[in-house]
Coordinates of N, CA and C and ligand atoms in Angstrom, one line a residue:
X92 N -48.3 -18.1 5.6 CA -47.9 -16.7 5.7 C -49.0 -15.8 5.3
X93 N -49.4 -14.8 6.2 CA -50.4 -13.8 5.8 C -49.8 -12.7 5.0
X94 N -50.4 -12.4 3.8 CA -49.8 -11.4 2.9 C -50.8 -10.3 2.7
X95 N -50.3 -9.1 2.5 CA -51.1 -8.0 2.1 C -50.2 -7.2 1.2
X96 N -50.8 -6.3 0.4 CA -50.0 -5.5 -0.6 C -50.0 -4.0 -0.1
X97 N -48.9 -3.4 -0.2 CA -48.8 -1.9 0.0 C -48.3 -1.2 -1.2
X98 N -48.9 -0.1 -1.6 CA -48.4 0.8 -2.7 C -48.1 2.2 -2.1
X99 N -47.0 2.7 -2.5 CA -46.7 4.1 -2.0 C -46.6 5.0 -3.2
X100 N -47.4 6.0 -3.3 CA -47.4 7.0 -4.4 C -46.5 8.1 -4.0
X101 N -45.4 8.3 -4.7 CA -44.5 9.4 -4.4 C -44.3 10.3 -5.6
X102 N -43.6 11.4 -5.4 CA -43.4 12.4 -6.4 C -42.6 11.8 -7.6
X103 N -41.6 10.9 -7.3 CA -40.8 10.4 -8.4 C -41.2 9.0 -8.8
X104 N -41.7 8.2 -7.9 CA -42.0 6.8 -8.2 C -43.2 6.3 -7.5
X105 N -43.9 5.3 -8.1 CA -45.0 4.5 -7.5 C -44.4 3.2 -7.2
X106 N -44.3 2.8 -5.9 CA -43.6 1.6 -5.5 C -44.6 0.7 -4.8
X107 N -44.5 -0.6 -5.0 CA -45.4 -1.5 -4.4 C -44.7 -2.8 -4.0
X108 N -45.2 -3.5 -3.0 CA -44.6 -4.8 -2.6 C -45.7 -5.6 -1.9
X109 N -45.5 -6.9 -1.9 CA -46.3 -7.8 -1.0 C -45.6 -7.8 0.3
X110 N -46.3 -7.8 1.4 CA -45.7 -7.7 2.7 C -46.1 -9.0 3.5
X111 N -45.1 -9.6 4.1 CA -45.4 -10.6 5.1 C -45.8 -10.0 6.4
X112 N -47.1 -10.2 6.8 CA -47.5 -9.4 7.9 C -47.0 -10.0 9.3
X113 N -46.5 -11.2 9.2 CA -45.9 -11.7 10.5 C -44.6 -11.0 10.8
X114 N -43.8 -10.7 9.8 CA -42.5 -10.1 10.1 C -42.5 -8.6 9.8
X115 N -43.5 -8.1 9.0 CA -43.4 -6.7 8.5 C -42.3 -6.5 7.5
X116 N -42.0 -7.5 6.7 CA -40.9 -7.3 5.7 C -41.5 -7.7 4.3
X117 N -40.9 -7.2 3.3 CA -41.3 -7.5 1.9 C -41.2 -9.0 1.7
X118 N -42.3 -9.5 1.0 CA -42.2 -10.9 0.5 C -41.9 -10.9 -1.0
X119 N -40.7 -11.1 -1.3 CA -40.3 -11.0 -2.8 C -39.8 -9.6 -3.1
X120 N -39.6 -9.3 -4.3 CA -39.0 -8.0 -4.8 C -40.1 -7.0 -4.8
X121 N -39.7 -5.7 -4.6 CA -40.7 -4.6 -4.7 C -40.7 -4.2 -6.2
X122 N -41.7 -3.5 -6.6 CA -41.9 -3.0 -8.0 C -41.9 -1.5 -8.0
X123 N -41.1 -0.9 -8.8 CA -41.1 0.6 -8.9 C -41.3 1.1 -10.3
X124 N -42.3 1.9 -10.4 CA -42.6 2.5 -11.8 C -42.6 4.0 -11.6
X125 N -42.0 4.7 -12.6 CA -41.9 6.2 -12.5 C -43.2 6.8 -12.4
X126 N -43.4 7.8 -11.6 CA -44.6 8.5 -11.5 C -44.9 9.2 -12.8
X127 N -46.1 9.1 -13.4 CA -46.4 9.7 -14.6 C -46.4 11.2 -14.5
X128 N -46.1 11.9 -15.6 CA -46.1 13.4 -15.6 C -47.0 13.9 -16.8
X129 N -48.0 14.7 -16.5 CA -48.4 15.1 -15.2 C -49.0 14.0 -14.4
X130 N -48.9 14.1 -13.0 CA -49.3 13.0 -12.1 C -50.8 13.2 -11.8
X131 N -51.6 13.1 -12.8 CA -53.1 13.3 -12.6 C -53.6 12.0 -11.9
X132 N -54.8 12.1 -11.3 CA -55.3 10.9 -10.6 C -55.5 9.7 -11.5
X133 N -56.0 9.9 -12.7 CA -56.2 8.8 -13.6 C -54.9 8.1 -14.0
X134 N -53.9 9.0 -14.4 CA -52.6 8.4 -14.8 C -52.0 7.7 -13.7
X135 N -52.0 8.2 -12.4 CA -51.4 7.5 -11.3 C -52.2 6.2 -11.0
X136 N -53.5 6.2 -11.1 CA -54.3 5.0 -10.8 C -53.9 3.9 -11.8
X137 N -53.7 4.3 -13.0 CA -53.3 3.3 -14.0 C -52.0 2.7 -13.7
X138 N -51.0 3.5 -13.2 CA -49.7 2.9 -12.8 C -49.9 2.0 -11.6
X139 N -50.8 2.3 -10.7 CA -51.1 1.4 -9.5 C -51.6 0.1 -10.0
X140 N -52.4 0.1 -11.1 CA -52.9 -1.1 -11.7 C -51.7 -1.9 -12.3
X141 N -50.7 -1.3 -12.9 CA -49.5 -2.0 -13.4 C -48.7 -2.6 -12.3
X142 N -48.6 -1.9 -11.2 CA -47.9 -2.4 -10.0 C -48.5 -3.7 -9.5
X143 N -49.9 -3.6 -9.4 CA -50.6 -4.8 -8.9 C -50.4 -6.0 -9.8
X144 N -50.5 -5.7 -11.1 CA -50.4 -6.8 -12.1 C -49.0 -7.4 -12.0
X145 N -47.9 -6.5 -12.0 CA -46.6 -7.0 -11.9 C -46.3 -7.9 -10.7
X146 N -46.9 -7.4 -9.6 CA -46.7 -8.2 -8.3 C -47.6 -9.5 -8.3
X147 N -48.5 -9.6 -9.2 CA -49.4 -10.7 -9.3 C -50.4 -10.8 -8.1
X148 N -50.9 -9.6 -7.7 CA -51.8 -9.5 -6.5 C -53.2 -10.0 -6.9
X149 N -53.6 -11.1 -6.2 CA -54.9 -11.7 -6.5 C -56.0 -11.0 -5.7
X150 N -57.3 -11.2 -6.1 CA -58.3 -10.4 -5.5 C -58.5 -10.5 -4.0
X151 N -58.1 -11.7 -3.4 CA -58.3 -11.8 -2.0 C -57.3 -11.1 -1.1
X152 N -56.2 -10.7 -1.8 CA -55.1 -10.0 -1.0 C -55.5 -8.5 -0.8
X153 N -55.6 -8.1 0.5 CA -55.9 -6.7 0.8 C -54.8 -5.7 0.2
X154 N -55.3 -4.6 -0.2 CA -54.3 -3.6 -0.8 C -54.5 -2.3 -0.1
X155 N -53.4 -1.7 0.4 CA -53.4 -0.4 1.0 C -52.5 0.5 0.1
X156 N -53.0 1.7 -0.1 CA -52.3 2.7 -1.0 C -52.1 4.0 -0.2
X157 N -50.8 4.5 -0.2 CA -50.5 5.7 0.5 C -50.4 6.9 -0.5
X158 N -50.8 8.1 0.0 CA -50.8 9.3 -0.8 C -50.0 10.4 -0.1
X159 N -49.3 11.2 -0.8 CA -48.6 12.3 -0.1 C -49.5 13.5 0.2
X160 N -50.6 13.2 0.8 CA -51.6 14.2 1.1 C -52.5 13.6 2.2
X161 N -53.2 14.5 2.9 CA -54.2 14.0 3.9 C -55.3 13.2 3.2
X162 N -55.8 12.2 3.9 CA -56.9 11.4 3.3 C -58.0 11.4 4.3
X163 N -59.0 12.2 4.0 CA -60.1 12.4 5.0 C -61.3 11.6 4.5
X164 N -61.6 10.5 5.2 CA -62.7 9.7 4.8 C -62.6 9.4 3.3
X165 N -61.4 9.0 2.8 CA -61.2 8.6 1.4 C -61.0 9.7 0.5
X166 N -61.0 10.9 0.9 CA -60.9 12.1 0.0 C -59.6 12.9 0.3
X167 N -59.1 13.5 -0.8 CA -57.9 14.4 -0.7 C -58.4 15.8 -0.6
X168 N -58.2 16.5 0.6 CA -58.6 17.9 0.6 C -57.7 18.9 -0.1
X169 N -56.3 18.6 0.0 CA -55.4 19.4 -0.8 C -54.1 18.5 -1.1
X170 N -53.4 18.9 -2.1 CA -52.2 18.2 -2.5 C -51.0 19.1 -2.6
X171 N -50.0 19.0 -1.8 CA -48.9 19.9 -1.8 C -47.8 19.5 -2.8
X172 N -47.5 18.3 -3.0 CA -46.3 17.9 -3.8 C -46.6 17.0 -5.0
X173 N -47.9 16.8 -5.4 CA -48.2 16.1 -6.6 C -49.2 17.0 -7.4
X174 N -49.7 16.5 -8.5 CA -50.6 17.4 -9.3 C -51.8 18.0 -8.5
X175 N -52.0 19.3 -8.5 CA -53.1 19.9 -7.7 C -54.5 19.4 -8.1
X176 N -54.6 18.7 -9.3 CA -55.9 18.2 -9.7 C -56.4 17.1 -8.7
X177 N -55.6 16.6 -7.8 CA -56.0 15.6 -6.8 C -57.0 16.2 -5.8
X178 N -57.0 17.5 -5.6 CA -57.8 18.1 -4.6 C -59.3 17.8 -4.8
X179 N -59.9 17.3 -3.8 CA -61.4 17.0 -3.8 C -61.6 15.5 -4.3
X180 N -60.6 14.8 -4.8 CA -60.8 13.5 -5.4 C -61.1 12.5 -4.3
X181 N -62.1 11.6 -4.5 CA -62.4 10.5 -3.7 C -61.5 9.3 -4.2
X182 N -60.4 9.1 -3.5 CA -59.4 8.1 -4.0 C -59.8 6.7 -3.9
X183 N -60.7 6.4 -3.0 CA -61.2 5.0 -2.9 C -62.1 4.7 -4.2
X184 N -62.9 5.7 -4.5 CA -63.8 5.5 -5.7 C -62.9 5.5 -7.0
X185 N -61.9 6.4 -7.0 CA -60.9 6.4 -8.2 C -60.3 5.1 -8.4
X186 N -59.7 4.5 -7.3 CA -59.0 3.2 -7.5 C -60.0 2.1 -7.8
X187 N -61.2 2.1 -7.2 CA -62.2 1.1 -7.5 C -62.5 1.1 -9.0
X188 N -62.6 2.3 -9.6 CA -62.9 2.4 -11.0 C -61.8 1.8 -11.8
X189 N -60.5 2.1 -11.5 CA -59.4 1.7 -12.3 C -58.9 0.3 -12.0
X190 N -59.0 -0.1 -10.7 CA -58.4 -1.4 -10.3 C -59.5 -2.5 -10.1
X191 N -60.8 -2.1 -10.1 CA -61.8 -3.1 -9.9 C -61.8 -3.7 -8.5
X192 N -61.3 -3.0 -7.5 CA -61.3 -3.6 -6.2 C -61.3 -2.4 -5.2
X193 N -61.7 -2.8 -4.0 CA -61.7 -1.8 -2.9 C -60.4 -1.7 -2.2
X194 N -59.8 -0.5 -2.2 CA -58.5 -0.4 -1.5 C -58.7 0.4 -0.2
X195 N -57.7 0.3 0.6 CA -57.6 1.2 1.8 C -56.6 2.3 1.5
X196 N -57.1 3.6 1.7 CA -56.2 4.7 1.4 C -55.8 5.4 2.7
X197 N -54.5 5.8 2.7 CA -54.0 6.6 3.9 C -52.9 7.5 3.5
X198 N -52.7 8.4 4.3 CA -51.6 9.4 4.1 C -50.2 8.6 4.2
X199 N -49.2 9.0 3.4 CA -48.0 8.3 3.4 C -47.2 8.3 4.8
X200 N -47.2 9.4 5.4 CA -46.5 9.4 6.7 C -47.3 8.7 7.8
X201 N -48.6 8.7 7.7 CA -49.4 7.9 8.7 C -49.1 6.4 8.5
X202 N -49.0 6.0 7.2 CA -48.7 4.6 7.0 C -47.3 4.3 7.5
X203 N -46.3 5.2 7.3 CA -45.0 4.9 7.8 C -45.0 4.9 9.3
X204 N -45.8 5.8 10.0 CA -45.9 5.8 11.4 C -46.5 4.4 11.9
X205 N -47.5 3.9 11.2 CA -48.1 2.6 11.6 C -47.0 1.5 11.5
X206 N -46.3 1.6 10.4 CA -45.3 0.6 10.1 C -44.3 0.6 11.3
X207 N -43.8 1.8 11.7 CA -42.8 1.8 12.7 C -43.4 1.4 14.1
X208 N -44.7 1.8 14.3 CA -45.4 1.4 15.6 C -45.6 -0.1 15.7
X209 N -45.9 -0.7 14.6 CA -46.2 -2.2 14.7 C -45.0 -3.0 14.6
X210 N -44.0 -2.6 13.7 CA -42.9 -3.5 13.5 C -41.5 -2.8 13.7
X211 N -41.5 -1.5 14.0 CA -40.2 -0.9 14.0 C -39.8 -0.1 15.3
X212 N -39.3 1.1 15.1 CA -38.7 1.8 16.2 C -39.7 2.3 17.3
X213 N -41.0 2.3 16.9 CA -41.9 2.8 17.9 C -42.7 1.6 18.5
X214 N -42.3 0.4 18.2 CA -43.0 -0.8 18.6 C -43.0 -0.9 20.2
X215 N -44.3 -1.0 20.7 CA -44.4 -1.2 22.2 C -44.0 0.1 23.0
X216 N -43.8 1.2 22.3 CA -43.5 2.4 23.1 C -44.7 3.1 23.6
X217 N -44.8 3.2 24.9 CA -46.0 3.9 25.5 C -46.0 5.4 25.3
X218 N -47.2 6.0 25.3 CA -47.2 7.5 25.3 C -47.2 8.0 23.8
X219 N -46.8 9.2 23.7 CA -46.9 9.9 22.4 C -45.6 9.8 21.6
X220 N -45.7 9.2 20.4 CA -44.6 9.1 19.5 C -44.9 9.9 18.3
X221 N -44.0 10.7 17.9 CA -44.1 11.4 16.6 C -43.1 10.9 15.6
X222 N -43.7 10.4 14.5 CA -42.8 9.8 13.5 C -42.8 10.9 12.4
X223 N -41.7 11.3 11.9 CA -41.6 12.3 10.8 C -40.9 11.6 9.7
X224 N -41.3 11.9 8.4 CA -40.6 11.4 7.3 C -40.0 12.6 6.6
X225 N -38.7 12.6 6.4 CA -38.0 13.7 5.7 C -37.7 13.2 4.3
X226 N -38.5 13.8 3.4 CA -38.3 13.5 1.9 C -38.5 14.8 1.2
X227 N -39.2 14.7 0.0 CA -39.5 16.0 -0.7 C -40.2 17.0 0.2
X228 N -41.1 16.5 1.0 CA -41.8 17.3 2.0 C -41.4 16.7 3.4
X229 N -42.2 17.2 4.4 CA -42.0 16.6 5.7 C -43.4 16.0 6.1
X230 N -43.4 14.7 6.3 CA -44.6 14.0 6.7 C -44.6 13.7 8.2
X231 N -45.8 13.6 8.8 CA -45.8 13.3 10.2 C -46.9 12.4 10.6
X232 N -46.6 11.6 11.6 CA -47.7 10.7 12.2 C -47.6 10.8 13.7
X233 N -48.7 11.1 14.3 CA -48.8 11.1 15.8 C -49.5 9.9 16.3
X234 N -48.8 9.2 17.2 CA -49.3 7.9 17.7 C -49.3 7.9 19.2
X235 N -50.4 7.6 19.8 CA -50.5 7.6 21.2 C -50.9 6.2 21.7
X236 N -50.0 5.6 22.5 CA -50.2 4.2 22.9 C -50.6 3.3 21.8
X237 N -49.9 3.5 20.7 CA -50.2 2.6 19.5 C -51.3 3.0 18.6
X238 N -52.1 4.1 19.0 CA -53.2 4.5 18.2 C -52.8 5.7 17.4
X239 N -53.1 5.7 16.1 CA -52.7 6.8 15.2 C -53.8 7.9 15.3
X240 N -53.3 9.2 15.4 CA -54.2 10.4 15.2 C -53.9 10.8 13.7
X241 N -54.8 10.5 12.8 CA -54.4 10.7 11.3 C -54.3 12.1 10.9
X242 N -53.6 12.3 9.8 CA -53.6 13.6 9.0 C -53.0 14.8 9.8
X243 N -52.0 14.5 10.6 CA -51.5 15.6 11.4 C -50.8 16.7 10.6
X244 N -50.2 16.4 9.5 CA -49.6 17.5 8.5 C -48.7 18.5 9.3
X245 N -47.8 18.0 10.1 CA -46.9 18.9 10.8 C -45.8 19.4 10.0
X246 N -45.7 18.9 8.8 CA -44.7 19.5 7.8 C -45.1 20.9 7.4
X247 N -46.4 21.2 7.5 CA -46.9 22.5 7.1 C -47.0 23.5 8.3
X248 N -46.4 23.2 9.4 CA -46.4 24.2 10.5 C -45.8 25.4 10.0
X249 N -46.3 26.6 10.3 CA -45.6 27.8 9.9 C -44.7 28.2 11.0
X250 N -43.4 28.3 10.6 CA -42.3 28.6 11.6 C -41.5 29.8 11.0
X251 N -41.4 30.8 11.8 CA -40.6 32.0 11.3 C -41.2 32.5 10.0
X252 N -42.5 32.4 9.8 CA -43.1 32.9 8.6 C -43.0 32.0 7.4
X253 N -42.5 30.8 7.6 CA -42.3 29.9 6.4 C -43.1 28.6 6.7
X254 N -43.6 28.0 5.6 CA -44.1 26.6 5.7 C -42.9 25.7 6.0
X255 N -42.9 25.0 7.1 CA -41.7 24.3 7.6 C -41.0 23.4 6.6
X256 N -41.8 22.7 5.8 CA -41.1 21.8 4.9 C -40.3 22.5 3.7
X257 N -40.7 23.8 3.5 CA -39.9 24.5 2.5 C -38.5 24.9 3.0
X258 N -38.3 24.7 4.3 CA -37.0 25.0 4.9 C -36.2 23.8 5.3
X259 N -36.9 22.8 5.8 CA -36.2 21.7 6.6 C -36.3 20.3 6.0
X260 N -37.0 20.2 4.8 CA -37.2 18.8 4.3 C -35.9 18.4 3.7
X261 N -35.7 17.1 3.5 CA -34.5 16.5 2.9 C -34.4 17.0 1.5
X262 N -35.6 17.1 0.8 CA -35.6 17.6 -0.6 C -35.0 19.0 -0.6
X263 N -35.3 19.9 0.3 CA -34.7 21.2 0.3 C -33.2 21.2 0.6
X264 N -32.8 20.2 1.4 CA -31.3 20.1 1.7 C -30.6 20.0 0.3
X265 N -31.2 19.1 -0.5 CA -30.6 18.9 -1.8 C -30.8 20.1 -2.7
X266 N -32.0 20.6 -2.8 CA -32.3 21.8 -3.8 C -31.4 23.0 -3.4
X267 N -31.3 23.2 -2.1 CA -30.5 24.4 -1.6 C -29.0 24.1 -1.4
X268 N -28.7 22.8 -1.6 CA -27.3 22.4 -1.5 C -26.8 22.7 -0.1
X269 N -27.5 22.3 1.0 CA -27.1 22.6 2.4 C -26.2 21.5 2.9
X270 N -25.2 21.9 3.6 CA -24.4 20.9 4.3 C -25.1 20.4 5.5
X271 N -24.6 19.3 6.1 CA -25.3 18.6 7.2 C -25.5 19.6 8.4
X272 N -24.5 20.4 8.7 CA -24.6 21.2 9.9 C -25.7 22.3 9.7
X273 N -25.7 22.9 8.5 CA -26.7 23.9 8.2 C -28.1 23.3 8.2
X274 N -28.2 22.2 7.6 CA -29.5 21.5 7.6 C -29.9 21.1 9.0
X275 N -29.0 20.6 9.8 CA -29.3 20.2 11.2 C -29.8 21.4 12.0
X276 N -29.3 22.6 11.7 CA -29.7 23.8 12.3 C -31.2 24.1 12.0
X277 N -31.6 23.8 10.8 CA -33.0 24.0 10.4 C -33.9 22.9 11.1
X278 N -33.3 21.7 11.2 CA -34.1 20.6 11.8 C -34.3 20.9 13.3
X279 N -33.2 21.5 13.9 CA -33.3 21.9 15.3 C -34.4 22.8 15.6
X280 N -34.6 23.9 14.7 CA -35.6 24.9 14.8 C -37.0 24.2 14.7
X281 N -37.0 23.3 13.7 CA -38.3 22.6 13.5 C -38.7 21.6 14.7
X282 N -37.8 20.8 15.0 CA -38.1 19.8 16.1 C -38.3 20.4 17.4
X283 N -37.6 21.5 17.7 CA -37.9 22.1 19.1 C -39.3 22.8 19.1
X284 N -39.7 23.2 17.9 CA -41.1 23.8 17.9 C -42.1 22.6 18.1
X285 N -41.9 21.6 17.4 CA -42.9 20.4 17.5 C -42.8 19.9 18.9
X286 N -41.6 19.9 19.5 CA -41.5 19.4 20.9 C -42.2 20.3 21.9
X287 N -42.1 21.6 21.6 CA -42.8 22.5 22.5 C -44.4 22.3 22.4
X288 N -44.8 22.1 21.2 CA -46.3 21.9 21.0 C -46.9 20.6 21.6
X289 N -46.1 19.5 21.5 CA -46.7 18.2 21.8 C -46.0 17.5 22.9
X290 N -44.9 17.9 23.4 CA -44.2 17.2 24.5 C -44.2 15.6 24.2
X291 N -43.7 15.2 23.1 CA -43.8 13.7 22.8 C -42.8 12.9 23.7
X292 N -43.0 11.6 23.8 CA -42.1 10.8 24.5 C -41.0 10.3 23.6
X293 N -41.2 10.3 22.3 CA -40.2 9.8 21.4 C -40.4 10.4 20.0
X294 N -39.3 10.8 19.3 CA -39.3 11.2 17.9 C -38.7 10.0 17.1
X295 N -39.4 9.6 16.1 CA -38.7 8.6 15.1 C -38.6 9.4 13.8
X296 N -37.3 9.4 13.3 CA -37.0 10.1 12.1 C -36.9 9.1 10.9
X297 N -37.8 9.3 9.9 CA -37.7 8.4 8.8 C -37.5 9.1 7.5
X298 N -37.7 8.4 6.4 CA -37.4 8.9 5.1 C -36.1 8.4 4.6
X299 N -35.8 8.5 3.3 CA -34.5 7.9 2.8 C -33.3 8.4 3.5
X300 N -33.3 9.7 3.9 CA -32.1 10.4 4.5 C -31.8 9.8 5.8
X301 N -32.8 9.1 6.5 CA -32.5 8.5 7.8 C -31.4 7.4 7.7
X302 N -31.1 7.0 6.5 CA -30.0 6.0 6.3 C -28.7 6.7 6.8
X303 N -28.6 8.0 6.7 CA -27.5 8.8 7.1 C -27.6 9.5 8.4
X304 N -28.4 8.9 9.3 CA -28.8 9.5 10.6 C -27.6 10.0 11.4
X305 N -26.5 9.2 11.3 CA -25.4 9.6 12.2 C -24.8 10.9 11.7
X306 N -25.1 11.4 10.6 CA -24.6 12.7 10.1 C -25.4 13.9 10.7
X307 N -26.6 13.7 11.1 CA -27.4 14.8 11.6 C -28.1 14.6 12.9
X308 N -28.5 13.4 13.3 CA -29.2 13.3 14.5 C -28.4 13.6 15.7
X309 N -27.1 13.3 15.8 CA -26.2 13.7 16.9 C -26.1 15.2 17.1
X310 N -26.4 16.0 16.0 CA -26.3 17.5 16.1 C -27.5 18.1 16.7
X311 N -28.6 17.3 16.9 CA -29.8 17.9 17.5 C -29.8 17.9 19.0
X312 N -30.3 18.9 19.6 CA -30.3 19.0 21.0 C -31.8 19.2 21.5
X313 N -32.4 18.1 21.9 CA -33.8 18.1 22.3 C -34.0 17.4 23.6
X314 N -35.1 17.7 24.3 CA -35.4 17.0 25.5 C -35.9 15.5 25.2
X315 N -36.6 15.5 24.1 CA -37.2 14.2 23.7 C -36.2 13.3 23.0
X316 N -36.2 12.0 23.4 CA -35.3 11.1 22.7 C -35.6 11.0 21.2
X317 N -34.6 10.9 20.4 CA -34.8 10.8 18.9 C -34.1 9.6 18.4
X318 N -34.8 8.8 17.7 CA -34.2 7.6 17.1 C -34.5 7.5 15.6
X319 N -33.6 6.9 14.8 CA -33.9 6.7 13.4 C -35.0 5.7 13.2
X320 N -35.7 5.8 12.1 CA -36.7 4.7 11.8 C -35.9 3.4 11.5
X321 N -36.6 2.3 11.8 CA -36.0 1.0 11.6 C -36.4 0.5 10.2
X322 N -37.6 0.8 9.8 CA -38.1 0.3 8.5 C -37.7 1.2 7.4
X323 N -37.3 2.4 7.7 CA -36.8 3.4 6.7 C -37.8 3.5 5.5
X324 N -37.3 3.2 4.3 CA -38.2 3.4 3.1 C -39.2 2.4 2.9
X325 N -39.2 1.3 3.7 CA -40.2 0.3 3.6 C -41.4 0.6 4.5
X326 N -41.3 1.5 5.4 CA -42.3 1.7 6.5 C -43.7 2.0 5.9
X327 N -43.7 2.9 4.8 CA -45.0 3.3 4.3 C -45.8 2.1 3.7
X328 N -45.0 1.3 2.9 CA -45.6 0.2 2.2 C -46.1 -0.9 3.3
X329 N -45.2 -1.1 4.2 CA -45.5 -2.1 5.3 C -46.7 -1.6 6.1
X330 N -46.8 -0.4 6.5 CA -47.9 0.2 7.2 C -49.2 0.1 6.5
X331 N -49.1 0.4 5.2 CA -50.3 0.4 4.3 C -50.8 -1.0 4.2
X332 N -49.9 -2.0 4.0 CA -50.4 -3.4 3.9 C -51.0 -3.8 5.2
X333 N -50.4 -3.4 6.3 CA -50.9 -3.8 7.7 C -52.3 -3.3 7.8
X334 N -52.5 -2.0 7.5 CA -53.8 -1.3 7.7 C -54.9 -1.9 6.8
X335 N -54.5 -2.3 5.5 CA -55.4 -2.9 4.6 C -55.9 -4.2 5.2
X336 N -55.0 -5.0 5.7 CA -55.3 -6.3 6.3 C -56.2 -6.1 7.5
X337 N -55.9 -5.1 8.3 CA -56.7 -4.9 9.5 C -58.1 -4.5 9.1
X338 N -58.3 -3.6 8.1 CA -59.6 -3.2 7.8 C -60.4 -4.3 7.0
X339 N -59.7 -5.2 6.4 CA -60.4 -6.2 5.7 C -60.9 -7.3 6.7
X340 N -60.4 -7.3 7.8 CA -60.9 -8.2 8.9 C -62.0 -7.6 9.7
X341 N -62.1 -6.3 9.6 CA -63.0 -5.5 10.5 C -64.5 -5.8 10.0
Ligands
BGC417 C1 -48.0 16.5 2.5 C2 -48.2 15.4 3.5 C3 -47.2 14.3 3.3 C4 -45.8 14.8 3.3 C5 -44.8 13.7 2.9 C6 -46.5 16.9 2.6 O1 -46.3 18.0 1.7 O2 -48.8 17.6 2.7 O3 -49.5 14.9 3.4 O4 -47.4 13.3 4.3 O5 -45.6 15.9 2.3 O6 -45.0 13.2 1.7

């Protein structure tokens, strides 16, 4: 069995698992440690070290780590939903210093998009697929014929004068106590705008809330087919592990 490790850094938890790359599923239990507060780079890197230790990840196993921010050649240009002190940090160097190993770093939604493209709802789908993750923010991955266009950040599209994720994320549904119909109205506004800009062949909707997809996906009226993610909350970890293994072979 070919194994790699994925770690997903989120606002509330840092989660990791070993991934069986043949099936795109977890091999054994995942490990979840609360995100430290404040979530500074050093504090989070230490938690990543604990995750690796708990999972028993040996040096030859490739490790991919996802961040809720764009990752441009290993660096974070800005951070919307974690501590702002991440801006400008070289995360590959940071993790090297704390973990004593070279990791592969990628945006969380890009990792989820890769997970869905290789093992899930976008597998083998030709043309342009847009995977969005609805969580605290809105993450996006654009995939064309299986190739990822990284760091698309479509959650920050400005729509009707607002940063889109401040209106339509799943986190805002909870914070603003929106019912499904009201929230679906906001999603409709968001996805029709994205559809107009990109004319995708498929939307894949991920994030924890996609477990309840039957409550809101049928309310959307779009030209583009819309399907729920298959890997759901495991997509980011699976995609990160896949990418780490691919880069370690390159
Ligand atoms: C960040 C993205 C991230 C998304 C989901 C946004 O606020 O800017 O980089 O993918 O949240 O975590």
